[in-house]
Coordinates of N, CA and C in Angstrom, one line a residue:
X226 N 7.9 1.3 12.6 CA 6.5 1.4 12.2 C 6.4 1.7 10.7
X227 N 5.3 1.0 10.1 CA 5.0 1.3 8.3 C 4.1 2.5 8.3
X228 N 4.6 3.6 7.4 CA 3.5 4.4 7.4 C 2.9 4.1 5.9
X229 N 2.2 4.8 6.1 CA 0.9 4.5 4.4 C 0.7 6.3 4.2
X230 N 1.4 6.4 3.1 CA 1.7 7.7 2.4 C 0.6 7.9 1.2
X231 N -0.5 8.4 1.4 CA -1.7 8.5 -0.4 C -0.9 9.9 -0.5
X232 N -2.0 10.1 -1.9 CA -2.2 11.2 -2.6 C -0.7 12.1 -3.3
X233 N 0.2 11.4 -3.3 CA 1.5 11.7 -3.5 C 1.6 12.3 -5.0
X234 N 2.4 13.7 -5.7 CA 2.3 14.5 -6.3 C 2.8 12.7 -7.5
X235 N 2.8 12.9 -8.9 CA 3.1 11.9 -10.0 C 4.4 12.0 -9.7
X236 N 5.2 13.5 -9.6 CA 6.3 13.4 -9.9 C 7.4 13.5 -8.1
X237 N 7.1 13.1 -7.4 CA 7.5 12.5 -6.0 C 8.0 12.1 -6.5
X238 N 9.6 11.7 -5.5 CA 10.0 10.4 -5.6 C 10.4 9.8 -4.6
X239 N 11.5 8.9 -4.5 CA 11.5 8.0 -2.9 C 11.9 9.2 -2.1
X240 N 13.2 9.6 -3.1 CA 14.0 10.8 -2.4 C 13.5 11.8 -1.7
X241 N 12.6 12.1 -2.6 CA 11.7 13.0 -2.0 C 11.1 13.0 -0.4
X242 N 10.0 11.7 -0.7 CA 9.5 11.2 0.4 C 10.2 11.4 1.6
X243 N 11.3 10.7 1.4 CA 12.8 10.0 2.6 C 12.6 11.7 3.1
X244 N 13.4 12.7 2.3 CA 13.8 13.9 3.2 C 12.4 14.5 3.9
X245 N 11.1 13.7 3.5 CA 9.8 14.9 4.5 C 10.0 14.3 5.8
X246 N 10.0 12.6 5.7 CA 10.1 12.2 7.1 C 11.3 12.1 7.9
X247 N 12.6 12.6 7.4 CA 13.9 12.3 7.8 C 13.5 13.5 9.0
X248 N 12.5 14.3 8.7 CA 12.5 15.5 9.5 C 12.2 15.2 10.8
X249 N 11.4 14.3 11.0 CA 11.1 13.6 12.3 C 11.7 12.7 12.9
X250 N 12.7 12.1 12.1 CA 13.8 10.6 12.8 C 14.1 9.9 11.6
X251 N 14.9 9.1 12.2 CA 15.8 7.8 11.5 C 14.4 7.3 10.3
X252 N 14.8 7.3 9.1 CA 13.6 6.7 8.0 C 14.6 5.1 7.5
X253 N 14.0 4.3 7.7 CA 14.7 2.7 7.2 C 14.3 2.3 5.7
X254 N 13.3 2.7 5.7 CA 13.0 2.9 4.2 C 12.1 3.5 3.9
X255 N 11.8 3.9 2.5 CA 10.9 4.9 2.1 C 10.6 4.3 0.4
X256 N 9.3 3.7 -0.1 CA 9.0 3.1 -1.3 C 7.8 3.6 -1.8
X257 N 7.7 4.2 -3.1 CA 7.3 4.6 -3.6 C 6.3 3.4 -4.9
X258 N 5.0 3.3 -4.8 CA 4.6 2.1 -5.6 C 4.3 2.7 -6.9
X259 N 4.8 2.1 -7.8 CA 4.9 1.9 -9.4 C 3.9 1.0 -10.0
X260 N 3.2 1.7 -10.9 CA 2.2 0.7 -11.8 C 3.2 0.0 -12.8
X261 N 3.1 -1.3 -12.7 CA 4.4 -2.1 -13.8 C 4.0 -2.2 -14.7
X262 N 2.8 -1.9 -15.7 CA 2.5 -1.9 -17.1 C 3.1 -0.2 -17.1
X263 N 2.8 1.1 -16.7 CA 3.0 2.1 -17.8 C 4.1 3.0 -17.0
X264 N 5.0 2.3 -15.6 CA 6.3 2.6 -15.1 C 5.8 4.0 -14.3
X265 N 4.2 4.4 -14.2 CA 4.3 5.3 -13.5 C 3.9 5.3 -12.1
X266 N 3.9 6.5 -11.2 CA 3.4 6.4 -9.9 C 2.3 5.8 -9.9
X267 N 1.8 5.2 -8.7 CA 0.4 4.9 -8.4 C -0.2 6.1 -7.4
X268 N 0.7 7.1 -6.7 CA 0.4 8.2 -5.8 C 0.3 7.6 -4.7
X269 N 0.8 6.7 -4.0 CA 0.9 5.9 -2.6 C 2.2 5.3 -3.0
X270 N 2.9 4.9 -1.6 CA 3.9 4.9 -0.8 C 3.6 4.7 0.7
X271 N 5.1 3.9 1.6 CA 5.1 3.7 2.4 C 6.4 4.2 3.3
X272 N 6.9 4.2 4.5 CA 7.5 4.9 5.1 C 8.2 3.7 6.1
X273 N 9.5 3.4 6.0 CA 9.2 2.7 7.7 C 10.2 3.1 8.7
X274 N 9.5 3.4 9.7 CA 10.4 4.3 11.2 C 10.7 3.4 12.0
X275 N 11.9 3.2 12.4 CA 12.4 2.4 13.7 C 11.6 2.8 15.1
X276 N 12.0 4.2 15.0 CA 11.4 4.9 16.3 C 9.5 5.2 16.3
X277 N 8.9 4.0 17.3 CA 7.1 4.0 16.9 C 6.8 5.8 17.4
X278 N 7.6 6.8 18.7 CA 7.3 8.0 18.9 C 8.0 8.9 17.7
X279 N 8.6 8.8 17.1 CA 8.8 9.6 16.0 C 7.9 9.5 14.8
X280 N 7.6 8.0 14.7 CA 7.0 7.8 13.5 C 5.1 8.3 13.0
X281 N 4.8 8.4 15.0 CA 3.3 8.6 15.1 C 3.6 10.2 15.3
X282 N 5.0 10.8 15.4 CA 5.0 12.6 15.5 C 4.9 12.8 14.1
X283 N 5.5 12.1 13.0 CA 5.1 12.0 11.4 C 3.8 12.4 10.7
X284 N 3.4 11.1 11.6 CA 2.4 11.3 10.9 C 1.2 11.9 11.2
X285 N 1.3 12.8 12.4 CA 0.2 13.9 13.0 C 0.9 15.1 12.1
X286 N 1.8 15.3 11.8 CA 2.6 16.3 11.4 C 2.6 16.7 9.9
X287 N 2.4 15.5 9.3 CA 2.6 15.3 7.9 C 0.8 15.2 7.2
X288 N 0.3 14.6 7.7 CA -1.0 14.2 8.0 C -2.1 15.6 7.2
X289 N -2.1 15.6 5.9 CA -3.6 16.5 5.4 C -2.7 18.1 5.2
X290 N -1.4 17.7 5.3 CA -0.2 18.8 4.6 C 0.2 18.9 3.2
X291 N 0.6 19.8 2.6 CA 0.4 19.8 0.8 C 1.8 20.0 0.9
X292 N 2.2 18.7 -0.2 CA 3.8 18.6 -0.2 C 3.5 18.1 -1.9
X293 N 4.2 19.2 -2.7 CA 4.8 19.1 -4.1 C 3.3 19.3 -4.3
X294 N 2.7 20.3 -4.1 CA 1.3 20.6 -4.6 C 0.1 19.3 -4.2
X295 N 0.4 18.5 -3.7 CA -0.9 17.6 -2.7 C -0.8 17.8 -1.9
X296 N -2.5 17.4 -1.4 CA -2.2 17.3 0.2 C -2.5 15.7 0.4
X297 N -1.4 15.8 1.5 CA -1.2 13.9 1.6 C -2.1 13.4 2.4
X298 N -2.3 11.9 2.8 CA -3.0 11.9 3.9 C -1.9 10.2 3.7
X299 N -1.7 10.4 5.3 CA -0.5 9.9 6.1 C -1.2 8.8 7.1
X300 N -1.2 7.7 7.0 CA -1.5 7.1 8.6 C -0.9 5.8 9.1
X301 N -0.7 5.4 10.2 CA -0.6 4.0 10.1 C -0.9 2.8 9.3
X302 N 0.2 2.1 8.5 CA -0.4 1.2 7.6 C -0.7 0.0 8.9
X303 N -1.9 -1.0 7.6 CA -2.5 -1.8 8.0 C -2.0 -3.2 7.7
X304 N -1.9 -4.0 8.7 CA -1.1 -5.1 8.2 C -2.0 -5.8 7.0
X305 N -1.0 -6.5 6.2 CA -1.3 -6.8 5.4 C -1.8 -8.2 5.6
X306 N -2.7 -9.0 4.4 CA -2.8 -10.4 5.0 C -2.3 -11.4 4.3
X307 N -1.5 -12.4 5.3 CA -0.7 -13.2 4.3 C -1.1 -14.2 3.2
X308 N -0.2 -13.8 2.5 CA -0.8 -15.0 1.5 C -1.1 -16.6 1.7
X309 N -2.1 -16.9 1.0 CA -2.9 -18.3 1.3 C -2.0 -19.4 1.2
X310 N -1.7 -20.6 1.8 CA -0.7 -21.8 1.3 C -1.1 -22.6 0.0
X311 N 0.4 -22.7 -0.5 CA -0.4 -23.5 -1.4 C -0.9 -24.5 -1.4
X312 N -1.4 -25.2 -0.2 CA -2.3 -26.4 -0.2 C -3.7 -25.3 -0.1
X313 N -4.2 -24.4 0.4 CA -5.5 -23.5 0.6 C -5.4 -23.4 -0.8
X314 N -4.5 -22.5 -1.7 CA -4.5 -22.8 -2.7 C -5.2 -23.7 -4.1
X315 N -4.7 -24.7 -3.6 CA -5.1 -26.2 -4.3 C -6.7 -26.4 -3.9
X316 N -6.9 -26.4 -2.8 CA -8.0 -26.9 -2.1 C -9.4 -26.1 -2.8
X317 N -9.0 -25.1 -3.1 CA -10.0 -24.0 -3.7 C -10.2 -24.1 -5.4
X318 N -8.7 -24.8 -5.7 CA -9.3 -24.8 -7.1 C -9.9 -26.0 -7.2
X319 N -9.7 -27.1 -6.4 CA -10.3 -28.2 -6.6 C -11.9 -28.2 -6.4
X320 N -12.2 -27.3 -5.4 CA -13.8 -27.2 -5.2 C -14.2 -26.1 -6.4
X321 N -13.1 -25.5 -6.7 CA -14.0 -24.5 -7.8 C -14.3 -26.0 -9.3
X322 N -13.3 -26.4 -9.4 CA -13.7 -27.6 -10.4 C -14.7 -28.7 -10.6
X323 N -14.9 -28.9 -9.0 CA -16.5 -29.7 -9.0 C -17.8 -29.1 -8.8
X324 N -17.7 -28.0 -8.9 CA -19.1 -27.0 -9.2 C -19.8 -27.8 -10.3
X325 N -20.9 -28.3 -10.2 CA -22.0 -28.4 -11.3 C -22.3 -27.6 -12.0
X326 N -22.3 -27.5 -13.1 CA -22.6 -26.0 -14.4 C -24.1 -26.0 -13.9
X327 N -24.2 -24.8 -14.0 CA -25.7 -24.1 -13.9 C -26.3 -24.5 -15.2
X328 N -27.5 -24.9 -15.2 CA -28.2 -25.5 -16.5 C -29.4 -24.2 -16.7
X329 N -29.4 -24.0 -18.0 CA -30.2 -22.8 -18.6 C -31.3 -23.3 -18.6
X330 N -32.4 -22.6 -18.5 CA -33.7 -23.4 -18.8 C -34.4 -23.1 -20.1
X331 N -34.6 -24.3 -21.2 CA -35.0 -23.6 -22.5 C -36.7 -23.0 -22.3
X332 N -36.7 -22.2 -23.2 CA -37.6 -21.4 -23.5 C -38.6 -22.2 -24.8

């Protein structure tokens, strides 16, 4: 299961993360998201548990607890939605390109 880690202290790190939920079970990965212009935290992260009863004892557990001076808030992540094909893609820019320009009305 993916968990969805907010409010995470700046100076967290994966490591970090990894040993709160190692406390509940097997952790597969633990990612920490990075703003790529200024290399810093964004204060969210994700978790992912093999075991779905370990992973939902996590996050009842973990859940509105203050770790490294926050208090986190922990839940089931939400799937994400896949990206568009590139023919949907294409198909969108081409109707955005035959739009008629909006005509001003002179004064």
């Amino acid at each position: 299961m993916k968990i969805f880690v907010a409010k995470l202290a700046f100076r967290t790190t994966e490591e970090d993360l990894k040993s709160l939920f190692e406390k509940y079970g097997k952790v597969d990965l633990c990612r920490i998201i990075m703003d790529h212009e200024t290399g810093r935290s964004k204060c969210y992260g994700f978790v992912e548990m093999p075991n779905d009863d370990e992973a939902y004892r996590a996050i009842v557990e973990t859940d509105e607890t203050v770790f490294m001076g926050n208090e986190l808030q922990v839940k089931k992540s939400r799937p994400q939605n896949p990206p568009a094909s590139k023919q949907d893609r294409m198909a969108a820019k081409q109707k955005r390109m035959h739009r008629q320009p909006v005509q001003k009305k002179e004064e």
